[in-house]
Coordinates of C-alpha atoms in Angstrom, one line a residue:
X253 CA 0.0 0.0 0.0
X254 CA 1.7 3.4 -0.7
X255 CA 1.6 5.9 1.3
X256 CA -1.1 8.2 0.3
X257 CA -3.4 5.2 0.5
X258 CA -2.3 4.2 3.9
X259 CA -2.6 7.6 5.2
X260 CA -6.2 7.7 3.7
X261 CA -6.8 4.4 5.1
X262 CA -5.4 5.5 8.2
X263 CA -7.8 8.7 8.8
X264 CA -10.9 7.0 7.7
X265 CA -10.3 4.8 10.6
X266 CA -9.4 6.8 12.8
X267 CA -12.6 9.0 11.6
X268 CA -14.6 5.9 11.6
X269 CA -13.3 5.2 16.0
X270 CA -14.0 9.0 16.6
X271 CA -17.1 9.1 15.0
X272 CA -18.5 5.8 16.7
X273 CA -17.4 5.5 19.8
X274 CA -18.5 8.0 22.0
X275 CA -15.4 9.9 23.9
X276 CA -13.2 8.8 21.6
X277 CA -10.1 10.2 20.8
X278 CA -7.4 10.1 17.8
X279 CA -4.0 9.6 20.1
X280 CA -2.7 7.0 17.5
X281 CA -2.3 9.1 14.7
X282 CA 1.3 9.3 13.4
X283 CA 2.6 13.1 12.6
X284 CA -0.2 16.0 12.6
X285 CA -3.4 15.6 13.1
X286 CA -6.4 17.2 14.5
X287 CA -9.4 15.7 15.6
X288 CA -12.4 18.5 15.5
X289 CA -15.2 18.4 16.7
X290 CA -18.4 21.5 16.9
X291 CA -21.2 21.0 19.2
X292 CA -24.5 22.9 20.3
X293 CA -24.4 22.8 24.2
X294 CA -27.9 21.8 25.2
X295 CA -28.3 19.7 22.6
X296 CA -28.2 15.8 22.2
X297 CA -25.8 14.0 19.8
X298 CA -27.5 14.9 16.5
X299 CA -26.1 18.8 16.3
X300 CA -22.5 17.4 16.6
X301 CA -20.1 17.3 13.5
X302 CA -16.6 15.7 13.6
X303 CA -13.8 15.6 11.4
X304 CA -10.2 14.6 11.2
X305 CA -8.3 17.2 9.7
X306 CA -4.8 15.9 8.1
X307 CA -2.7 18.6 6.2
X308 CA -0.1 16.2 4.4
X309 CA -1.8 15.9 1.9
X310 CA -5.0 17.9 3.2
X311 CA -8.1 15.5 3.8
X312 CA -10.6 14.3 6.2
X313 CA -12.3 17.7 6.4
X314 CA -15.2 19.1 4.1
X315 CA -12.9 22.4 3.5
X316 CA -9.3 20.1 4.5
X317 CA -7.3 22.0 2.2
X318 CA -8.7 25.7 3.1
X319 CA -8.6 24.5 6.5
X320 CA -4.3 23.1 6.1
X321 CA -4.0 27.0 4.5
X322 CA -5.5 29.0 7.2
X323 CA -3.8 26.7 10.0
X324 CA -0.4 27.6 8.3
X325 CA -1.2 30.8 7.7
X326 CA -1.6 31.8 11.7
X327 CA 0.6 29.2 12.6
X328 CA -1.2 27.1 14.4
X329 CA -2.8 29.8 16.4
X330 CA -6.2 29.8 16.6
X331 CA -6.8 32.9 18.1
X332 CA -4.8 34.4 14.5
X333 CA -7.9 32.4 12.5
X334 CA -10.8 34.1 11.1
X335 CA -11.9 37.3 9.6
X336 CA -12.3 40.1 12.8
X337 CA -14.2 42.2 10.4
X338 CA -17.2 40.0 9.7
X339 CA -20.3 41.0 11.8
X340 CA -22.6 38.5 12.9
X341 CA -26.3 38.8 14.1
X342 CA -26.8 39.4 17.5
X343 CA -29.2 35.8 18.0
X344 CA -27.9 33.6 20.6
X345 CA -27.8 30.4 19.7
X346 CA -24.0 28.6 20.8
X347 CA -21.9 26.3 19.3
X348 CA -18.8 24.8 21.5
X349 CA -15.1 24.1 18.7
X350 CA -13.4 21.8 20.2
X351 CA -9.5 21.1 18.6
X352 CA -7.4 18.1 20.0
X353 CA -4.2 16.9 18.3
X354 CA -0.5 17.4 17.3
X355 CA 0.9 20.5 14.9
X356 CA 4.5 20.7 14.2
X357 CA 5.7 18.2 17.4
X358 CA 3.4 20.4 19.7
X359 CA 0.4 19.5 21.3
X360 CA -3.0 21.3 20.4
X361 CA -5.7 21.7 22.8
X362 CA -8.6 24.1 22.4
X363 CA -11.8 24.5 23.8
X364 CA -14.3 27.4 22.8
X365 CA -17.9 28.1 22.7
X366 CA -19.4 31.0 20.9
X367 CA -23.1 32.9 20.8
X368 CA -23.7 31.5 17.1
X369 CA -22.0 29.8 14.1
X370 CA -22.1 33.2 12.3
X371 CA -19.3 33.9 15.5
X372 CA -17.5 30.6 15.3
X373 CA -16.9 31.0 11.4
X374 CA -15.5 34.6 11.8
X375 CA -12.9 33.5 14.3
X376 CA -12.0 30.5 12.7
X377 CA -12.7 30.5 9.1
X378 CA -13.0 27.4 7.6
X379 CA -11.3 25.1 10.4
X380 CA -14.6 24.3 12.0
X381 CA -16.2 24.0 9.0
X382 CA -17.4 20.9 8.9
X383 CA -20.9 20.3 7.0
X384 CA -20.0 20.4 3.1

């Protein structure tokens, strides 16, 4: 199997563990990886999306190579993401991004909830963007 395969095979596994098995997590994946996931608090499991985001080549994300370009962009920094000049309506309605993974040999961890997905998207472009 070459390498692009294997990786390919790899992440749809992985996906297929997240995705499945409730609390789940990625820690097997070799190199970087990030396992996303965006939630509405208050909700049950049917308003969660999930997506394993690999930049070499990009895949496993509706928007993966957007996603790789903004990432690389801000350097991994997620408060660098997003567009500060977009406004958003002023509904409430949250939505909790959620990042876990590895970036360059560094562990990511982040953990955020905004007041609607108008919010979410200006602040982190296409990273949590995970409905096609």
């Amino acid at each position: 199997m070459n390498r692009p395969t294997r990786t390919a095979a790899l992440a749809a596994a992985l996906m297929a563990t997240c995705l499945l098995t409730p609390g789940a997590t990625a820690h097997a994946a070799p190199g970087d990886w990030l396992s996303l996931t965006v939630t509405r608090p208050g909700t049950t499991g049917g308003g969660t999306r999930a997506a394993l985001l690999l930049c070499d080549p990009p895949q496993g994300h509706p928007k993966a190579a957007e996603a790789c370009a903004q990432l690389a962009a801000a350097d991994g920094d997620f408060s660098r993401l997003g567009d500060s000049g977009t406004r958003c309506p002023l509904i409430y309605a949250p939505v909790r991004a959620q990042a876990h993974g590895r970036r360059h040999g560094r562990q990511v961890e982040y953990d955020r909830t905004y007041g609607n997905a108008c919010e979410l998207r200006a602040a982190t472009g296409d990273v949590f963007t995970l409905a096609g």
